[in-house]
Short mmCIF file of C-alpha atoms in Angstrom, two decimals:
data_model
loop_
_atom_site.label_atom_id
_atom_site.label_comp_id
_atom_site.label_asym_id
_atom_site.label_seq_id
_atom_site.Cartn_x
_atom_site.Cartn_y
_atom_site.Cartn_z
CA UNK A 1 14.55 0.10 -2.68
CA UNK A 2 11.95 1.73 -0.13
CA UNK A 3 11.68 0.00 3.12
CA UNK A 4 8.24 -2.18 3.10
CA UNK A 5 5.58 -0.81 5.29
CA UNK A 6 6.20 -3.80 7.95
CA UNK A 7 9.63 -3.81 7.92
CA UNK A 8 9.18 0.26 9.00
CA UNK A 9 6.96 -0.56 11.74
CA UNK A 10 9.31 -3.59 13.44
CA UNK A 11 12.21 -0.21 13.16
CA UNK A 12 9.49 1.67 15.00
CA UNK A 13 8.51 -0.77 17.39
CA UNK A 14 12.12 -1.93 18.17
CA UNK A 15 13.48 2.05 18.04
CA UNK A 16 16.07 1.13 15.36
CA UNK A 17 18.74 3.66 14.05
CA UNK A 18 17.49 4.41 10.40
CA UNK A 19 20.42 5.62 8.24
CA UNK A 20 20.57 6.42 4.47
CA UNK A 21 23.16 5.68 2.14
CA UNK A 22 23.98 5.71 -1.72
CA UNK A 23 26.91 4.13 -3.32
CA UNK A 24 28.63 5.47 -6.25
CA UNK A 25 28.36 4.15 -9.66
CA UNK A 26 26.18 0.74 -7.83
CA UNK A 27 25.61 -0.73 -10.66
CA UNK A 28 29.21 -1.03 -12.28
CA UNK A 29 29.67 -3.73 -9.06
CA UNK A 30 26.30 -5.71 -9.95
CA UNK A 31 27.43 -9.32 -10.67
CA UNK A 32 24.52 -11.41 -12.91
CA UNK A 33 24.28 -15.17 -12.01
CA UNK A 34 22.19 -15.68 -15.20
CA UNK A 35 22.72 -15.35 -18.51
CA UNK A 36 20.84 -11.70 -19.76
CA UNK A 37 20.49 -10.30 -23.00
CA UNK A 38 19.94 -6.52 -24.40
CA UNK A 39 18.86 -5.15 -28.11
CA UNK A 40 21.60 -2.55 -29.16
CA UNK A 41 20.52 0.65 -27.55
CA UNK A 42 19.54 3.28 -30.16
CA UNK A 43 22.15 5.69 -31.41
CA UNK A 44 25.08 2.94 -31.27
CA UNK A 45 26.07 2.28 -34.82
CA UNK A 46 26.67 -1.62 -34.89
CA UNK A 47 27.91 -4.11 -38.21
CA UNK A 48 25.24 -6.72 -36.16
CA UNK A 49 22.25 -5.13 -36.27
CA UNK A 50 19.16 -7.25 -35.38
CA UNK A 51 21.24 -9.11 -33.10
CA UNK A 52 21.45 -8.73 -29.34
CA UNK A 53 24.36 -8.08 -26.65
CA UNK A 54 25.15 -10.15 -23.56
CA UNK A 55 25.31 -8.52 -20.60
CA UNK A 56 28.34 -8.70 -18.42
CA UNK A 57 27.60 -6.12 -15.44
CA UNK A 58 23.84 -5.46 -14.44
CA UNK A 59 22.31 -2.17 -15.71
CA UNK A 60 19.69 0.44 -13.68
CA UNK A 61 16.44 -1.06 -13.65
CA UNK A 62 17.42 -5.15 -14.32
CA UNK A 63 15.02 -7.51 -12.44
CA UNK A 64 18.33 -8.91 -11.35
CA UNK A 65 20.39 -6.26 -9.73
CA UNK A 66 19.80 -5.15 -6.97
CA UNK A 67 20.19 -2.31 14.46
CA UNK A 68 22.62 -1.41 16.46
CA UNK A 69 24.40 1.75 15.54
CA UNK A 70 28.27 0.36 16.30
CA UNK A 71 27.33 -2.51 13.67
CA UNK A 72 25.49 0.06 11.50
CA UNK A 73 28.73 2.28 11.56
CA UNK A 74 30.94 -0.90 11.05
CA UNK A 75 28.65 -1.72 8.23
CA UNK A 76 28.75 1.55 6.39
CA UNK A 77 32.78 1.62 6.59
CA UNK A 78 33.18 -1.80 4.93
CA UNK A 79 30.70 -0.67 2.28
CA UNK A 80 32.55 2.39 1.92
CA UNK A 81 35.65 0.23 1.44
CA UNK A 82 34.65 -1.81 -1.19
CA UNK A 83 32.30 0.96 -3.58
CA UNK A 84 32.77 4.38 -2.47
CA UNK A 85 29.49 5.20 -0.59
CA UNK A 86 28.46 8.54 0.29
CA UNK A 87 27.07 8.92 4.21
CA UNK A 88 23.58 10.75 4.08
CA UNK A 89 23.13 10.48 7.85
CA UNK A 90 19.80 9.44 9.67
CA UNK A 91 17.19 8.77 7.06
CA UNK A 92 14.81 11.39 6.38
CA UNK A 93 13.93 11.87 2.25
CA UNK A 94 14.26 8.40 -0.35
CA UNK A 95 12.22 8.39 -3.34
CA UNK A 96 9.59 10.89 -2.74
CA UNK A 97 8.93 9.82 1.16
CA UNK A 98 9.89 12.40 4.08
CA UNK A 99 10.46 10.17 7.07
CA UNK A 100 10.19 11.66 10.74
CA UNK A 101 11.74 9.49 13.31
CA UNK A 102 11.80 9.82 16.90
CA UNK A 103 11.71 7.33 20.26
CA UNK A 104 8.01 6.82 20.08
CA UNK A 105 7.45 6.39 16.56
CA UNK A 106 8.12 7.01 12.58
CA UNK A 107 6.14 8.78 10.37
CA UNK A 108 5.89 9.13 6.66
CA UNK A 109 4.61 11.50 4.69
CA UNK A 110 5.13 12.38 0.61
CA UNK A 111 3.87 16.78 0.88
CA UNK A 112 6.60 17.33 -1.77
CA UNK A 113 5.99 14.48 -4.18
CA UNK A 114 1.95 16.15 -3.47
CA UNK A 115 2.92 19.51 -4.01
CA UNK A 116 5.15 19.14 -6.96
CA UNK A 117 1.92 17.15 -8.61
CA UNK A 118 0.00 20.38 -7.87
CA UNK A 119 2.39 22.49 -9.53
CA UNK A 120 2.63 20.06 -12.73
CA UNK A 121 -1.29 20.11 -13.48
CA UNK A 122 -1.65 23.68 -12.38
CA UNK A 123 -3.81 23.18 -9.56
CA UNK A 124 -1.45 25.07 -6.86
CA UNK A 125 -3.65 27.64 -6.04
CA UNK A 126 -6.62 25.23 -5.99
CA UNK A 127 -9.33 25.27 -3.85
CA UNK A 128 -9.30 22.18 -1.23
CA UNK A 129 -12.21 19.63 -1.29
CA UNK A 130 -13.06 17.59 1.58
CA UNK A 131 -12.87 14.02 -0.05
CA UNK A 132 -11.21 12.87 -2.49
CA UNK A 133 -14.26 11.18 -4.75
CA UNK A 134 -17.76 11.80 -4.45
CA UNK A 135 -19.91 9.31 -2.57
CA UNK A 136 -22.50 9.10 -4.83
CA UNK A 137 -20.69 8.86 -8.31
CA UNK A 138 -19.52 5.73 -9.85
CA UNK A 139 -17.59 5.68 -12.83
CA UNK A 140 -17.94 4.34 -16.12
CA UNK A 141 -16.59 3.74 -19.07
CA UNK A 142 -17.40 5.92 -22.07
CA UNK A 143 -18.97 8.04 -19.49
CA UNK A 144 -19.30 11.48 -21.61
CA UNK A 145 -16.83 12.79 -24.33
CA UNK A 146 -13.86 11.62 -24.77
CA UNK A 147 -10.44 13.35 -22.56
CA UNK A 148 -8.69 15.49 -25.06
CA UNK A 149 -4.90 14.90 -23.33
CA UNK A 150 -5.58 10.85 -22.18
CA UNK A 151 -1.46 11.22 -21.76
CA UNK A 152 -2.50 13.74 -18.78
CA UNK A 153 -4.74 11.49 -17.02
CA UNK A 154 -2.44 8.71 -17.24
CA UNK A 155 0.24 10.30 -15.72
CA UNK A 156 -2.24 11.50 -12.72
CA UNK A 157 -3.13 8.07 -12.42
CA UNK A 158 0.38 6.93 -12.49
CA UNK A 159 1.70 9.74 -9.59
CA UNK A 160 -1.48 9.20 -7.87
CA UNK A 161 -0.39 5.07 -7.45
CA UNK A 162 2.78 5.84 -6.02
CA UNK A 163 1.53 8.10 -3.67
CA UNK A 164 -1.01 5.41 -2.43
CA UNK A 165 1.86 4.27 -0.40
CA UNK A 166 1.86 6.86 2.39
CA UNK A 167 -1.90 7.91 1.76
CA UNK A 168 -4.65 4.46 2.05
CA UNK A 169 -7.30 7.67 2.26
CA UNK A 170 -7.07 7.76 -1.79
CA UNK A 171 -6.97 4.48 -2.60
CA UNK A 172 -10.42 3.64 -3.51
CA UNK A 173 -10.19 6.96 -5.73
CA UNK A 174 -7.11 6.03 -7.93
CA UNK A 175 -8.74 2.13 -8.03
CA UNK A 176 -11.79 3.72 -9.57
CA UNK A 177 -9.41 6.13 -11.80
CA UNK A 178 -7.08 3.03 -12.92
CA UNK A 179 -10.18 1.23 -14.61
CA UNK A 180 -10.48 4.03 -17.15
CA UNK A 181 -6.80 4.98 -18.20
CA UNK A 182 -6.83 3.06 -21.65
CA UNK A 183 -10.00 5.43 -22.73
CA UNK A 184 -10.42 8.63 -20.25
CA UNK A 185 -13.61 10.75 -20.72
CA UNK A 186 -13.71 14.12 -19.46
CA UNK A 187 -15.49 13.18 -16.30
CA UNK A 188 -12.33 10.67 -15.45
CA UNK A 189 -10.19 13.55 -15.61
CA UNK A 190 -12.41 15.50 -13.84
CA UNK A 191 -12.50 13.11 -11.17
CA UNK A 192 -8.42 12.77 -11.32
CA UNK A 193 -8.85 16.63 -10.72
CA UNK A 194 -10.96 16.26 -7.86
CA UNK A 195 -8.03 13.87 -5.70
CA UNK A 196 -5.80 16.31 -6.52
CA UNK A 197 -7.87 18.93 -5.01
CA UNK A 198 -8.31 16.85 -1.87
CA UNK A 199 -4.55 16.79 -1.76
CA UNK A 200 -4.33 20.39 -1.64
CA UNK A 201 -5.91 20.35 1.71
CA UNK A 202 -4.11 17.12 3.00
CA UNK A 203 -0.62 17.32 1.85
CA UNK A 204 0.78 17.61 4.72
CA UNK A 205 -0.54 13.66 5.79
CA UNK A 206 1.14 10.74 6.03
CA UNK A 207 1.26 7.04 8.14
CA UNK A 208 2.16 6.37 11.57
CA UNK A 209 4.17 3.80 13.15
CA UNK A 210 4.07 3.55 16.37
CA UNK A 211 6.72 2.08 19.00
CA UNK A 212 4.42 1.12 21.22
CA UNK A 213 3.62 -2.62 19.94
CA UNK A 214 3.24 -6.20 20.37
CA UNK A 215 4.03 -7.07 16.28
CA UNK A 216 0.99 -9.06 16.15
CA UNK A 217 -1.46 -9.11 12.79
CA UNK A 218 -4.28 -8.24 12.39
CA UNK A 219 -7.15 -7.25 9.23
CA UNK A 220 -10.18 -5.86 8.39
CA UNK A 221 -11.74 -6.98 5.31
CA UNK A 222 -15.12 -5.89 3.46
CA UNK A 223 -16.56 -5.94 -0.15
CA UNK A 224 -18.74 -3.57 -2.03
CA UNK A 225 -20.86 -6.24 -4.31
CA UNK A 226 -21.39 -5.97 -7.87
CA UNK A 227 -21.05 -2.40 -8.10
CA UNK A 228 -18.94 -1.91 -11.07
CA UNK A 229 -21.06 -0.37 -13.61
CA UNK A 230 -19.36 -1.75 -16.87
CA UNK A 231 -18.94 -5.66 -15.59
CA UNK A 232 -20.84 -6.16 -11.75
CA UNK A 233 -17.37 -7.56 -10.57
CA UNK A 234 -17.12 -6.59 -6.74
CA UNK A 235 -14.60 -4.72 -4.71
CA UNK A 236 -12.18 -5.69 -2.71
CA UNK A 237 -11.09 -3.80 0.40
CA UNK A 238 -8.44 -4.84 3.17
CA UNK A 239 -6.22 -3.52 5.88
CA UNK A 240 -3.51 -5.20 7.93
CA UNK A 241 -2.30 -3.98 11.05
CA UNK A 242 1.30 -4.98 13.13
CA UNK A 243 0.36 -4.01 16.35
CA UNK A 244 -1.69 -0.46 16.09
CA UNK A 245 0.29 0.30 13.31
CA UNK A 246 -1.29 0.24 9.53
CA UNK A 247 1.44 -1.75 7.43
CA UNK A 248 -0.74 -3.02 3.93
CA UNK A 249 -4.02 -2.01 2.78
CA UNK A 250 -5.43 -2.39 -0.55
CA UNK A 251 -8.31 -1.60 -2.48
CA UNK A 252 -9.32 -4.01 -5.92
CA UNK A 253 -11.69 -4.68 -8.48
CA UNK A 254 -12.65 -8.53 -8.32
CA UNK A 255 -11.30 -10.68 -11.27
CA UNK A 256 -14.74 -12.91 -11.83
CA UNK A 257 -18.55 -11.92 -11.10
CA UNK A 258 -19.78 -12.71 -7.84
CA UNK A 259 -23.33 -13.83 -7.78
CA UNK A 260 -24.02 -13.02 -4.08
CA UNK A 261 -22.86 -10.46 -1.27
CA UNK A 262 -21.56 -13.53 0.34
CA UNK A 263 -19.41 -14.91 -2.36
CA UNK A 264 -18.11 -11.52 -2.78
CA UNK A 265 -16.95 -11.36 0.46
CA UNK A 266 -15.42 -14.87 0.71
CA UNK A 267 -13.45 -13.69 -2.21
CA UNK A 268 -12.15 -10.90 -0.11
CA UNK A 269 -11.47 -12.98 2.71
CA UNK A 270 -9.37 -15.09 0.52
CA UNK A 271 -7.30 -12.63 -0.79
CA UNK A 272 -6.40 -11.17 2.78
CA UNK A 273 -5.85 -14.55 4.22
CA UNK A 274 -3.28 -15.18 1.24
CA UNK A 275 -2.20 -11.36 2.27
CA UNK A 276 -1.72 -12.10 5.33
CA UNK A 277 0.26 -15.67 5.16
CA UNK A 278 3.03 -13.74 2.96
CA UNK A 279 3.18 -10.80 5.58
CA UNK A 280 3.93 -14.05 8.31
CA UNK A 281 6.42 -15.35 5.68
CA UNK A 282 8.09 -11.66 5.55
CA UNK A 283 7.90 -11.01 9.63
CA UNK A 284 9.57 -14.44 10.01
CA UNK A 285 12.49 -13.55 7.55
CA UNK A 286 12.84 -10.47 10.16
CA UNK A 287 13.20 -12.33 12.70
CA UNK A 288 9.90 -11.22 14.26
CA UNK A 289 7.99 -14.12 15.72
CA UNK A 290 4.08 -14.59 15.52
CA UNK A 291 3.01 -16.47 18.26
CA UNK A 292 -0.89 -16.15 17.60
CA UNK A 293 -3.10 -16.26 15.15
CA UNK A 294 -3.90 -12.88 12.99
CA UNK A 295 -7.48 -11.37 14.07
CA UNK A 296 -9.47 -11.03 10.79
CA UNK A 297 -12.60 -9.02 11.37
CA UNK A 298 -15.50 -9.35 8.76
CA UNK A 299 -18.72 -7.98 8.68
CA UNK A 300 -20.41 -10.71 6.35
CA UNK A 301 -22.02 -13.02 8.88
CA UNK A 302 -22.49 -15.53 6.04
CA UNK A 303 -18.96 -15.24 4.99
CA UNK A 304 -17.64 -16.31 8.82
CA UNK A 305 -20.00 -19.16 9.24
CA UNK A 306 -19.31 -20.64 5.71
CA UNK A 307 -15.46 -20.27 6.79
CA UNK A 308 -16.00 -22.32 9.94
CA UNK A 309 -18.53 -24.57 8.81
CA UNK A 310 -17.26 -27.22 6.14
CA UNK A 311 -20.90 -28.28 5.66
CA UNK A 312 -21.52 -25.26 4.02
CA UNK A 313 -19.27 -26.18 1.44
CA UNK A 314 -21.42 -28.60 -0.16
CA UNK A 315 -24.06 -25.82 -1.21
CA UNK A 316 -21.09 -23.52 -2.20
CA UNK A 317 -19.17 -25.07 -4.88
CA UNK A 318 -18.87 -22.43 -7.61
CA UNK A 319 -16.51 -20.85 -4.74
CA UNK A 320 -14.98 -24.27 -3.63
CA UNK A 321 -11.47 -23.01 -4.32
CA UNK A 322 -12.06 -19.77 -1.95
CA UNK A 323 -13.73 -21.77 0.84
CA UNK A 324 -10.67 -24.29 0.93
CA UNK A 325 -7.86 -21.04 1.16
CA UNK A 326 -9.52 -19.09 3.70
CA UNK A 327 -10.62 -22.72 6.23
CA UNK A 328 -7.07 -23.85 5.61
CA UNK A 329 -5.81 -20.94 6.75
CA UNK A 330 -8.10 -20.99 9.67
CA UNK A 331 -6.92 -24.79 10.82
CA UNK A 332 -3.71 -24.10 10.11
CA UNK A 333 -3.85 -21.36 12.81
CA UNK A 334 -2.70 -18.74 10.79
CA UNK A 335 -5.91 -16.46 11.23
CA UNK A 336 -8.47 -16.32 13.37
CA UNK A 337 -12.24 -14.95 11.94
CA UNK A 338 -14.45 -12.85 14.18
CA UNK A 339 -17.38 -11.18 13.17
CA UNK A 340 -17.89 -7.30 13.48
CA UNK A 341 -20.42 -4.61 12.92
CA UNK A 342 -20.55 -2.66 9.84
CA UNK A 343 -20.36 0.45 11.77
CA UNK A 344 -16.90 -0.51 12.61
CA UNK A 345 -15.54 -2.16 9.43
CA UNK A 346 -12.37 -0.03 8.71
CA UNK A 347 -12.19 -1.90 5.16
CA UNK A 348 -15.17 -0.16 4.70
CA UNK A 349 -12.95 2.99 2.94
CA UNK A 350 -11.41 1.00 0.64
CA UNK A 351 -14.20 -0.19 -0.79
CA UNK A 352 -16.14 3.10 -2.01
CA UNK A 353 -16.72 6.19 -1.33
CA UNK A 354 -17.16 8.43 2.17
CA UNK A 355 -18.84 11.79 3.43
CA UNK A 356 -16.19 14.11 5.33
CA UNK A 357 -17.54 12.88 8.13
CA UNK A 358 -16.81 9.08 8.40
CA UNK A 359 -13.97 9.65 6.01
CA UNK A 360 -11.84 11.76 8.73
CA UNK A 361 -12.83 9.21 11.47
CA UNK A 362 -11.62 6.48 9.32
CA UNK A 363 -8.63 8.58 8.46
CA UNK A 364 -8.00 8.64 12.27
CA UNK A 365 -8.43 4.96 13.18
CA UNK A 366 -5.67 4.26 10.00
CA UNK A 367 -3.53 6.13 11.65
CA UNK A 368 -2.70 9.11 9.50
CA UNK A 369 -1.79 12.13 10.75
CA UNK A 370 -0.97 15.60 9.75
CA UNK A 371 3.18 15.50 11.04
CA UNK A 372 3.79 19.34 10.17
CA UNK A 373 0.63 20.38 12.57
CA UNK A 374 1.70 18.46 15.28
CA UNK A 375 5.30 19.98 15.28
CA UNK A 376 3.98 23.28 15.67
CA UNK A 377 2.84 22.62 19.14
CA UNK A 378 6.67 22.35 20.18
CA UNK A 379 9.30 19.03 19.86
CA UNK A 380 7.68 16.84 22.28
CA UNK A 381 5.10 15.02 20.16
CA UNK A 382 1.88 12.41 21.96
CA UNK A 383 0.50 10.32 19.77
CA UNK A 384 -1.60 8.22 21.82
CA UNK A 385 -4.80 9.71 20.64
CA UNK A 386 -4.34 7.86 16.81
CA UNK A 387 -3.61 4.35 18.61
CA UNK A 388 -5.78 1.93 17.33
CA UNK A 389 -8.11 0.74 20.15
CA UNK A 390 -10.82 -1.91 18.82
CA UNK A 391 -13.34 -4.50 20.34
CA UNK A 392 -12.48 -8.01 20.23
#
């Protein structure tokens, strides 16, 4: 499995050795602790058809299979004793994501995952846009005539996801893409065509962890109200940082209407402070202590008051169950809520759409970076500049 975005950044942080290995036929050695059943695969002739086989090994794909270099070494030799593993060395390609490690920090990029989607749809020789939607469009559905190849788009959409996890810069983009992949028009493909485009200028992008850290959480949340054409749900933006580093970000349609900016954002809030309380649960399985609260920073003034102020609760009810998730998390200590200016809401890109302007300051604050650029300049690499600095 790929390593989780915080589990990368406490390898940064801590300089751990990354190494890759795979182990030969894996799955022949996957005990199951559960009873699991099969339908006869197709093709395999069988006096029970209709009935069902009981698995004895795991198979590829089953919900239930599957720091110090001396001990890494020591590790890899006992593996290699019991299954037959082959040694890849230091870690540097796994499912699509080029890793770049050095003493001051990892970086991850996916250019050939990008560039083999460019190839696929034909758009190689492309010409490069500057963002990857256009500010001032909002899809809909049955927006047009109907997509021609909805198979295509799906499998744009699809790519697109995966690639979300080296690239928050798209995310709002494929959110806004996702809504329409039962019935694609023209102009959702279009706008599929459009990311790609944006890719053809930024492939070579990717996240940054940095070793230079004190492992402590913190988020940025924001919503876009009602602004979902087809139902007025809101958006939900977030970003969580360990240290300067970006580790989880995400970008959401809200599952019920919201009938004011405020209750939009509460929503939000909730769903980072739930966010954030399994990111604690993950750090302490690590073995990384959090000693303080996680800094949540949200530009809804309403929002922060009504999350401090249980007397507000009274005239809030129809978001009772939102209030009580984000103040419990706040008594419990878990976060901490501070107000900040929209101006410099980083949550604010995952919640619509940006000029090239704002966009590639965001872009920089998030801490992604263009890895192949900076190696031209020679082997010694400074990445202080793309540290995230803030105002408490």
């Amino acid at each position: 499995m790929a390593l989780l975005p915080d589990i990368r950044q406490v390898a940064a942080a801590n300089n751990w050795f990354l190494e890759q290995l795979d182990i030969n036929n894996a799955f022949l050695h996957g005990e199951l602790l559960e009873d699991v059943y099969m339908s006869v695969p197709e093709g395999i002739t069988s006096p029970h058809r209709g009935k069902v086989c009981k698995l004895h090994k795991s198979l590829y794909g089953l919900k239930q299979a599957s720091n110090n270099i001396d001990e890494i070494r020591f590790c890899k030799s006992h593996l290699d004793n019991l299954f037959h593993i082959k040694d890849l060395g230091p870690l540097k390609f796994f499912l699509g994501l080029e890793v770049a490690c050095s003493t001051n920090r990892i970086v991850l990029n996916q250019r050939k995952y990008v560039l083999e989607m460019l190839e696929e749809t034909g758009l190689l020789g492309a010409k490069p846009v500057s963002t990857p939607i256009e500010p001032t469009v909002r899809l809909h559905q049955n927006q047009g005539e109907k997509c021609s190849d909805p198979s295509l788009y799906r499998r744009i959409v699809g790519r697109l996801l995966y690639l979300t996890n080296t690239r928050p810069d798209i995310s709002f983009a494929v959110q806004q893409l996702s809504q329409s992949v039962a019935s694609p028009t023209k102009a959702h493909l279009d706008a599929s065509y459009r990311v790609l485009k944006y890719l053809k200028g930024s492939s070579t992008k990717g996240i940054f962890f940095s070793s230079q850290s004190n492992l402590q959480l913190s988020g940025f949340v924001d919503a876009d109200w009602a602004t979902c054409p087809d139902t007025r749900k809101s958006t939900t933006g977030f970003c969580v940082f360990l240290g300067p580093s970006l580790i989880s970000w995400k970008s959401k349609k809200q599952s019920t209407v919201s009938r004011s900016s405020a209750e939009a954002e509460y929503r939000a809030l909730a769903t980072l402070s739930c966010e954030i309380q399994w990111l604690t649960y993950l750090l302490h399985d690590l073995r990384v202590p959090i000693s303080v609260p996680a800094m949540i920073y949200c530009d809804n003034r309403a929002a922060v008051h009504l999350a401090h102020n249980p007397s507000f609760h009274e005239r809030s009810k129809h978001i009772e169950l939102d209030c009580h998730i984000t103040r419990e998390k706040i008594v419990q200590g878990l976060i901490h809520l501070l107000p900040i200016s929209s101006a410099q809401q980083l949550a604010y890109m995952f919640t619509k759409g940006l000029h090239p302007s704002p966009l590639k300051n965001f872009m920089s604050k998030l801490g992604l970076l263009d890895i192949h650029s900076q190696l031209e300049g020679g082997d010694e690499i400074h990445y202080s500049h793309v540290l995230f600095t803030r105002d408490n």
